[in-house]
Coordinates of C-alpha atoms and ligand atoms in Angstrom, one line a residue:
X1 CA 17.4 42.2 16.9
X2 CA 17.8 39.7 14.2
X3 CA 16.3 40.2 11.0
X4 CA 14.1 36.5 10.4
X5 CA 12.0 38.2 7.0
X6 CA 13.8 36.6 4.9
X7 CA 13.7 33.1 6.8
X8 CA 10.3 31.9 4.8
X9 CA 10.1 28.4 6.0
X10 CA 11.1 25.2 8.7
X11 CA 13.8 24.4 5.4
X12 CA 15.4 28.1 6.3
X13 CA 15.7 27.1 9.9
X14 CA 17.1 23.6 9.7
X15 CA 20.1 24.9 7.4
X16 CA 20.9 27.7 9.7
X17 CA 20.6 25.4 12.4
X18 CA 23.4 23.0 11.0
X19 CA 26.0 25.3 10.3
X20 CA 25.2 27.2 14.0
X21 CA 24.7 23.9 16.2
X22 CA 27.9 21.4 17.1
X23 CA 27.8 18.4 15.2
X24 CA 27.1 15.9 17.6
X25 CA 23.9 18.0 18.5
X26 CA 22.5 18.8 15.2
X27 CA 22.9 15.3 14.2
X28 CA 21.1 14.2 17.5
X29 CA 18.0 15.9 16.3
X30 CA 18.2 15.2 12.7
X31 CA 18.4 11.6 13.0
X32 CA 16.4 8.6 13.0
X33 CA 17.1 4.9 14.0
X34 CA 19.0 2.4 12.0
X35 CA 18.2 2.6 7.8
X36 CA 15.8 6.0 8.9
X37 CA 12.9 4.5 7.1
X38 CA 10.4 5.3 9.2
X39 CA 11.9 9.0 9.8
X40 CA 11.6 9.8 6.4
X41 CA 8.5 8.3 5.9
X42 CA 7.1 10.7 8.5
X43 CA 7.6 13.6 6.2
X44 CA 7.5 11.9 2.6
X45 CA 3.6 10.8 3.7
X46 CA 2.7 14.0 4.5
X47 CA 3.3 15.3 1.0
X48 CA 0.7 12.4 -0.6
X49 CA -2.0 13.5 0.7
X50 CA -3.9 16.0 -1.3
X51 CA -6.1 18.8 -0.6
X52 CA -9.5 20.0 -2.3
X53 CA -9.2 23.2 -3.6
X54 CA -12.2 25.3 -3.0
X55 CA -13.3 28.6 -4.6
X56 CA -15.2 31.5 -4.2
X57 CA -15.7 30.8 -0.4
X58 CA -15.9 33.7 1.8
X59 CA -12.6 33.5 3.2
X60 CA -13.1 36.4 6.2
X61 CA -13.0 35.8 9.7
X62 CA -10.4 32.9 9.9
X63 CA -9.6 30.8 13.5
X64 CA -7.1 28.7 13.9
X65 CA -7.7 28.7 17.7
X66 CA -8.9 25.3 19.1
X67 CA -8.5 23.1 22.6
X68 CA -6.1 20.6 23.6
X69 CA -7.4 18.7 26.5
X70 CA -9.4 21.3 27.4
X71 CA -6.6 24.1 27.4
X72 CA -7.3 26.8 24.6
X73 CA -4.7 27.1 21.9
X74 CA -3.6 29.9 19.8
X75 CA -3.3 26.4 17.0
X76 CA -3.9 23.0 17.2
X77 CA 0.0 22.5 17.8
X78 CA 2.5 21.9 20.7
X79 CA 6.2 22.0 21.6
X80 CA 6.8 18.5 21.3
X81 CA 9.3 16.9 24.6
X82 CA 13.0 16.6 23.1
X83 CA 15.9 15.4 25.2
X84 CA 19.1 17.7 25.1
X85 CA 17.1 21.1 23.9
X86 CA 19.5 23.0 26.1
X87 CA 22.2 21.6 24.0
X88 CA 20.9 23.0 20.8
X89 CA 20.8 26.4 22.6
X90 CA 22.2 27.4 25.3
X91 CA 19.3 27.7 28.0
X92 CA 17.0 25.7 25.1
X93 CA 13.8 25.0 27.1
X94 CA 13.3 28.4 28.9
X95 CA 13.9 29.7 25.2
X96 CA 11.4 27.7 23.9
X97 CA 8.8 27.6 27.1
X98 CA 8.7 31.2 26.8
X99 CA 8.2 31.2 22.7
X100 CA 5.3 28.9 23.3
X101 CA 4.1 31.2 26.2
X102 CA 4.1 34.2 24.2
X103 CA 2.5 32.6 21.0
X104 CA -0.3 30.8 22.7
X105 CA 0.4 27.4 22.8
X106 CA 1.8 24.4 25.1
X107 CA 5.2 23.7 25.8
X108 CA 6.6 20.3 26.8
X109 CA 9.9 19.7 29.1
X110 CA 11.5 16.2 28.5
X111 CA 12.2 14.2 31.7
X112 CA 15.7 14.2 29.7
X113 CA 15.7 17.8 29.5
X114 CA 18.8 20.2 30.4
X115 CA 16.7 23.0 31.8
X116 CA 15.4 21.0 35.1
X117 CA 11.3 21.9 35.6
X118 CA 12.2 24.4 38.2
X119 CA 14.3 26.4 35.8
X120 CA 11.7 26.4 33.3
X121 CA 8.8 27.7 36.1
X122 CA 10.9 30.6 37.4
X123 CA 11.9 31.7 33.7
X124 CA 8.3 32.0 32.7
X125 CA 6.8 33.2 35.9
X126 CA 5.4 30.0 36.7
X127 CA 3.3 29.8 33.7
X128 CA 1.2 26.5 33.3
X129 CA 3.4 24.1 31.3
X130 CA 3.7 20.0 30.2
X131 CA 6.2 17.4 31.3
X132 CA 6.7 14.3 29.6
X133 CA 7.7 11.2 32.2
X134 CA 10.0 8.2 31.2
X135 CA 9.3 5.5 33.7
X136 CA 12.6 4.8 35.2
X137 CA 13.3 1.5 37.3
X138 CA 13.9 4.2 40.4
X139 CA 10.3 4.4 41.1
X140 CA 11.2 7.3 44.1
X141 CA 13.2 9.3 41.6
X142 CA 9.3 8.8 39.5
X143 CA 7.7 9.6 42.5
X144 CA 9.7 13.1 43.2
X145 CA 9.4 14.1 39.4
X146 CA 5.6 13.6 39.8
X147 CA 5.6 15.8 42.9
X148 CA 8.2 18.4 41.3
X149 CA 6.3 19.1 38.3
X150 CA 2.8 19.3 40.4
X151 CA 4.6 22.2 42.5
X152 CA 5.7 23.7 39.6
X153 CA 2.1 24.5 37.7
X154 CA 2.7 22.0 35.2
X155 CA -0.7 21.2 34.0
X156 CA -0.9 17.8 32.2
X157 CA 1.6 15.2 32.1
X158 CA 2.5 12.8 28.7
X159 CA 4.2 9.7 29.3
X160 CA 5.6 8.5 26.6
X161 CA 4.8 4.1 25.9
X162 CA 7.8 3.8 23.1
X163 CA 11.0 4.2 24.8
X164 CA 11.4 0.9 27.1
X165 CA 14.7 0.3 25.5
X166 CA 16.7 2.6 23.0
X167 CA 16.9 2.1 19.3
X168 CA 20.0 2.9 17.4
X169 CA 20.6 6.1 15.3
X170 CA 24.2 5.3 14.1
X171 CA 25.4 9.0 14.4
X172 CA 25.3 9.3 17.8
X173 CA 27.3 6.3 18.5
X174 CA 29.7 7.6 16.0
X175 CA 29.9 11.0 17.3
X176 CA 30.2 10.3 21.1
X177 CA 26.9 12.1 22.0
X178 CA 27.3 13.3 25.5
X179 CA 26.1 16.5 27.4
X180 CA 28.3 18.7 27.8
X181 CA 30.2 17.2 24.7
X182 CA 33.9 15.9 26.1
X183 CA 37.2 17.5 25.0
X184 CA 38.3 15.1 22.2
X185 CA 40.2 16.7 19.4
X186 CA 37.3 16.1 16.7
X187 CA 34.7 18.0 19.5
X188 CA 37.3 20.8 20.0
X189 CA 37.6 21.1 16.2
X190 CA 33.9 21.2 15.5
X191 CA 33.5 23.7 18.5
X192 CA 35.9 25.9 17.2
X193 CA 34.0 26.7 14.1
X194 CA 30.4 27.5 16.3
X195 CA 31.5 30.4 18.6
X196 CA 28.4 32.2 19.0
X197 CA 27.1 28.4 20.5
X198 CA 29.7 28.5 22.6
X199 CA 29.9 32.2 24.0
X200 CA 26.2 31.4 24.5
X201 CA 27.0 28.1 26.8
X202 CA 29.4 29.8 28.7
X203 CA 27.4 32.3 29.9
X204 CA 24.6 29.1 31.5
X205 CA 25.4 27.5 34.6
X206 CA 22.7 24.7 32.9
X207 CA 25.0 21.8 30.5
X208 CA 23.5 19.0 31.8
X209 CA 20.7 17.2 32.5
X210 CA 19.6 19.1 35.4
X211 CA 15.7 17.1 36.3
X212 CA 18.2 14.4 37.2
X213 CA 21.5 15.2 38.5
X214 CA 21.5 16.3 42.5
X215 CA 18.3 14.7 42.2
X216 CA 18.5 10.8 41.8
X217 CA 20.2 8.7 44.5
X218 CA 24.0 8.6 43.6
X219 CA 23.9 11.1 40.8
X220 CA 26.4 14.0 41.4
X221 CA 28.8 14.1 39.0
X222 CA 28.9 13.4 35.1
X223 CA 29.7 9.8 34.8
X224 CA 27.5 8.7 37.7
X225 CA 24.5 10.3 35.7
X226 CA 25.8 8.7 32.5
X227 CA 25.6 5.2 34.0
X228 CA 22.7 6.0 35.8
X229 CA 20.8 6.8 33.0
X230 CA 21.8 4.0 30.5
X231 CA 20.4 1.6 33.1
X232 CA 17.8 3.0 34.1
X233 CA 14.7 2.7 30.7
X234 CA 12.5 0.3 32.2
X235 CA 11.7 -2.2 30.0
X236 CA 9.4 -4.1 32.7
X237 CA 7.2 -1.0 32.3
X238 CA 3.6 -2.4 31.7
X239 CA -0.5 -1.1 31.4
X240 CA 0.5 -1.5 35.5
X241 CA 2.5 1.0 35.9
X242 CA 0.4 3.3 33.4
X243 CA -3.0 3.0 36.3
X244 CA 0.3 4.0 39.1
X245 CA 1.4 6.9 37.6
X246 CA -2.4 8.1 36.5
X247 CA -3.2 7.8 39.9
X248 CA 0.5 9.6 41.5
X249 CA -0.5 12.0 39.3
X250 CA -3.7 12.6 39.7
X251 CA -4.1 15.4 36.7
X252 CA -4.5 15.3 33.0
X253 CA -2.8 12.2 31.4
X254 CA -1.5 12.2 27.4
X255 CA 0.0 8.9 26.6
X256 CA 2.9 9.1 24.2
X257 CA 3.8 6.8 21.6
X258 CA 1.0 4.6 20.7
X259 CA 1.3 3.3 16.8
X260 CA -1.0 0.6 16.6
X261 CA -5.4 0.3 17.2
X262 CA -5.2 -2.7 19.7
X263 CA -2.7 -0.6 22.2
X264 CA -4.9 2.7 21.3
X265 CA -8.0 0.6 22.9
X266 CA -5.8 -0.3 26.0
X267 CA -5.4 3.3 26.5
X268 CA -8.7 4.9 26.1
X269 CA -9.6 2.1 29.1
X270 CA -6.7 3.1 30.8
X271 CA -8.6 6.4 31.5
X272 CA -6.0 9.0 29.7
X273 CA -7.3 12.0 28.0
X274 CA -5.6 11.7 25.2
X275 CA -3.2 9.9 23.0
X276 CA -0.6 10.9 20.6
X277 CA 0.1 8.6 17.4
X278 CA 3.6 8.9 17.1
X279 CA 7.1 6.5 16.4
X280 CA 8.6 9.1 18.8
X281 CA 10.0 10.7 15.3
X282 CA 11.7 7.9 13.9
X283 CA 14.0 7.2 16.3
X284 CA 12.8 3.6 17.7
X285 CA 11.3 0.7 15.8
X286 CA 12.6 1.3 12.0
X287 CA 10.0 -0.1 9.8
X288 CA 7.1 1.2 11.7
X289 CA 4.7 3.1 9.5
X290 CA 4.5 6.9 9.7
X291 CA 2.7 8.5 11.8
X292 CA 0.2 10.3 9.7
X293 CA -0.3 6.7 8.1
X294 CA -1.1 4.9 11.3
X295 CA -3.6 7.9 12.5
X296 CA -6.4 7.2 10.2
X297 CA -6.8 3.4 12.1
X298 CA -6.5 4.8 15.1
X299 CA -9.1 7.7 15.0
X300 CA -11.4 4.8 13.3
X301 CA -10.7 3.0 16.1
X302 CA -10.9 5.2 19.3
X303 CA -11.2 8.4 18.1
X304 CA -15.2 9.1 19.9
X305 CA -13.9 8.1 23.0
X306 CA -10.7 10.0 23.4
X307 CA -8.4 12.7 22.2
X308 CA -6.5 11.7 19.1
X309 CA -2.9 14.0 18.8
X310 CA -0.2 12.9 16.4
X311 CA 3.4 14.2 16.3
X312 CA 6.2 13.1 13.9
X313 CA 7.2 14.7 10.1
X314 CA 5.0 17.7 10.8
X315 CA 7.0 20.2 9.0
X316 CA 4.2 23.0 8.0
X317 CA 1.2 24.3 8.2
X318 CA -0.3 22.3 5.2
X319 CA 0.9 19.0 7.8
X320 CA -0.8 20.6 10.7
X321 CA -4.5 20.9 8.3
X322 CA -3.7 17.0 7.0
X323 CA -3.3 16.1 10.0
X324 CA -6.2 17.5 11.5
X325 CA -8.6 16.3 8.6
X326 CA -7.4 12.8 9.5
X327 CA -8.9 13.5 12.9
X328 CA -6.0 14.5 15.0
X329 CA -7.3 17.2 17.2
X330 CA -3.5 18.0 18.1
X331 CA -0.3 17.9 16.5
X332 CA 2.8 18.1 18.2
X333 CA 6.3 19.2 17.0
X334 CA 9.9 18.4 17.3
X335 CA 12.6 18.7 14.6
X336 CA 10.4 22.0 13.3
X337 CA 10.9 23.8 16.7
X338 CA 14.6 22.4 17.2
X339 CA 15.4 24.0 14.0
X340 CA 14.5 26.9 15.2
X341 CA 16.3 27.0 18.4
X342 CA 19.2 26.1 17.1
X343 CA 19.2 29.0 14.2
X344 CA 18.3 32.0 16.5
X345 CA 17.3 30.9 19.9
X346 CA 14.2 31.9 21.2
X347 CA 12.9 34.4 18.0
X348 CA 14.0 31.4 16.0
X349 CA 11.1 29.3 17.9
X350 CA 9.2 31.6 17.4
X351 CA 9.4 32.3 14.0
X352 CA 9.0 28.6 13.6
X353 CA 5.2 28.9 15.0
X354 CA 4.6 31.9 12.9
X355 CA 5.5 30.5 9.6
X356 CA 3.6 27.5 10.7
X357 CA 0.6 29.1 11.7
X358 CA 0.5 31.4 8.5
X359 CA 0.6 27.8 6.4
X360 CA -2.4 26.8 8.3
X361 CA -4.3 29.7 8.1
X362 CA -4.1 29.9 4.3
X363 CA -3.9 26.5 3.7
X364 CA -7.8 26.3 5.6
X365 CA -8.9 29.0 3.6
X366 CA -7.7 27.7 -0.3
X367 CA -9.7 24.6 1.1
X368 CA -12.5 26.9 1.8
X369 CA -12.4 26.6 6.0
X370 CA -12.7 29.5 8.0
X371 CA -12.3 27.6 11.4
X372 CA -10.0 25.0 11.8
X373 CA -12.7 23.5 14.1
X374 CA -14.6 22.6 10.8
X375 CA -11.8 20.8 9.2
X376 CA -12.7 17.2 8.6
X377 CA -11.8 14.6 5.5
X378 CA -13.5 16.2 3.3
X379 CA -11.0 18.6 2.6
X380 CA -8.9 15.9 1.6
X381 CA -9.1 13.9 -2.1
X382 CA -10.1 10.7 -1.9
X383 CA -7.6 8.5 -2.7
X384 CA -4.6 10.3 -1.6
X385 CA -3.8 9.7 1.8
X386 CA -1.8 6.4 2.7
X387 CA -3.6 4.4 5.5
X388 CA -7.1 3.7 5.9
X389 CA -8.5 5.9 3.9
X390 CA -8.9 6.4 0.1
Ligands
FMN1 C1 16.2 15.4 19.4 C2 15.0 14.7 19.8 C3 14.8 14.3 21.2 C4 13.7 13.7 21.6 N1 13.5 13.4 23.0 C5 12.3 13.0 23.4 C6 12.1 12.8 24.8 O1 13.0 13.1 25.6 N2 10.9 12.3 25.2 C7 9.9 12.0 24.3 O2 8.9 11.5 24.7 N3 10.1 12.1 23.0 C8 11.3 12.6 22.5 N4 11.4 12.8 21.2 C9 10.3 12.6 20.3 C10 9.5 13.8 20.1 O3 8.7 14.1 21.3 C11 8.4 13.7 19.0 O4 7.7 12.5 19.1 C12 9.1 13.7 17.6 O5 10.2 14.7 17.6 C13 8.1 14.1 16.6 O6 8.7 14.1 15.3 P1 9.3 15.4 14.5 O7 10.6 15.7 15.2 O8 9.4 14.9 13.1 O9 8.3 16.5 14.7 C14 12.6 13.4 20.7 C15 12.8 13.8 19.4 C16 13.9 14.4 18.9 C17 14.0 14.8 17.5

């Protein structure tokens, strides 16, 4: 059993994670598009916005237990949907499915997942999960996913509005991202110096991305799926296609990637059940504001008529209370549970949660909040958070 006491925070994880995670990978996740503005703006945001210290406030009896689209969680969080996670980790997703099992809270596969849904619903005993759609121009391969994650108890779908078309992150194109990475001398080299990533891999039949291969027309082998995929974003995907799929699927809808009030509107009449604010971490339009900047608007905006989630830059507990004050009901998170994975696997997840969760908890109380259901602005200072308000 590994020993995490002495990990104290998401900072711990992410530097264990880079010296224990191949290159291309770790760069993957800790990446944004282009100059990275808006990915570091995610985070650098967050840490304006001040909290009201309170005193002398009965600080007994704490919850940070809440709902998320009607499902109870152990904390207003969720495993965020990132592409690759069995890449970080061998076996990534179950890892991190069961983490978020065992602690309480949702766990999202990524369409672009290694770990297909199936895998994911026998490792955790078919316990309800989330699964994030990318509209693809092969509207039967949509049609199957749909169908595959209904039989498989996932319980409410996110499809995510911001990724028509790919933005750039410069590493990746520089590194040769591919899953399983090829045997270039540079890859080989890199390799050679993570041996406990590698003994790990070896032991999964799972190094690819396994919702899609054997499962889309003409995809059997690696370069069919790496061709079929680059073609295959949709970028005719429209407020159309959003009615289809809410329909096909029939269940709980999240939509994914909304930044801005006027598409936030379109949603709520689209019928979803929630939103999330989010620039999909930084990786797409650099120069978009941060997350927790564009969330005030949009709770002005929609937030009586549905669910308001953000994700993006939430690195602690103290981001999860911000964000909720702001009016985000949920918050969702990537890089933080990445780390994570990448450090120690599945204890490193869940470490991850705990560290986040014991932020929260305390964090509530100094602002004199027993129940993170009573958090609101007025825990914040005027004046401090970027956005609307202040
Ligand atoms: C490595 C990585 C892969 C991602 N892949 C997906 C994906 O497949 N589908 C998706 O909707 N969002 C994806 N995202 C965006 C996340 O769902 C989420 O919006 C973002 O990570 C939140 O920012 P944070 O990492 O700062 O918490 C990815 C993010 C990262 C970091």
């Amino acid at each position: 059993m590994t020993d995490l006491s002495r990990i104290t925070c998401i900072e711990d994880l992410r530097r264990v994670a880079k010296r224990r995670v191949p290159r291309m990978f770790y760069d993957y996740a800790d990446s944004g598009s282009w100059t990275e503005s808006t990915y570091r703006a995610n985070e650098d945001d967050f840490q304006k916005i001040k909290f009201r210290q309170r005193v002398a406030v009965n600080m007994e009896g704490r919850s940070t237990r809440s709902t998320m689209v009607g499902q109870e969680v152990a904390m207003p969080v969720a495993i965020a949907p990132t592409g690759l996670t069995g890449m970080q980790h061998a076996d990534g997703e179950i890892l991190a499915a069961r983490a978020a099992k065992a602690f309480g809270i949702p766990f999202t596969l990524s369409t672009m997942s290694i770990c297909s849904i199936e895998d994911v619903a026998e490792a955790t005993g078919r316990h309800p999960f989330w699964f994030q759609l990318y509209v693809m121009k092969d509207r039967d391969f949509i049609e199957r996913l749909i169908d595959r994650a209904k039989a498989a108890n996932v319980t409410a779908l996110q499809l995510t509005l911001d990724l028509q078309i790919l933005g750039q992150r410069h590493k990746d194109i520089k590194n040769g991202l591919s899953a399983p990475p090829k045997p270039t001398l540079a890859n080989l080299l890199d390799l050679a110096t993570k041996p406990r990533w590698c003994w790990n891999m070896l032991q999964t039949p799972r190094r690819t991305f396994r919702n899609i291969a054997g499962h889309a027309k003409g995809v059997d082998d690696l370069s069919s799926l790496s061709s079929w995929t680059a073609q295959q974003f949709d970028p005719q995907l429209n407020w159309g296609d959003v009615e289809w799929i809410k329909k096909r699927w029939g269940g709980k809808l999240i939509l994914k990637g909304i930044l801005d009030a006027d598409d936030a509107r379109l949603a709520v009449d689209s019928g979803a059940d929630a939103l999330i604010v989010s620039n999909h971490g930084g990786r797409q339009l650099d120069g978009a504001p941060s997350s927790i900047a564009a969330l005030p608007h949009i709770v002005d905006a929609v937030g009586q008529r549905i669910e308001v989630w953000m994700d993006g830059g939430v690195r602690s507990g103290q981001d999860v209370l911000r964000a909720r004050a702001l009016g985000a009901r949920g918050t969702l998170i990537g890089r933080a549970f990445l780390y994570g994975l990448g450090a120690y696997g599945e204890a490193g997840v869940t470490r991850a949660l705990q560290i986040i969760r014991n932020e929260l908890d305390l964090s509530m109380a100094f602002c004199g909040r027993t129940q993170i259901d009573a958090v609101d602005r007025s825990i914040l200072l005027p004046g401090s958070c970027p956005g609307a308000v202040g």
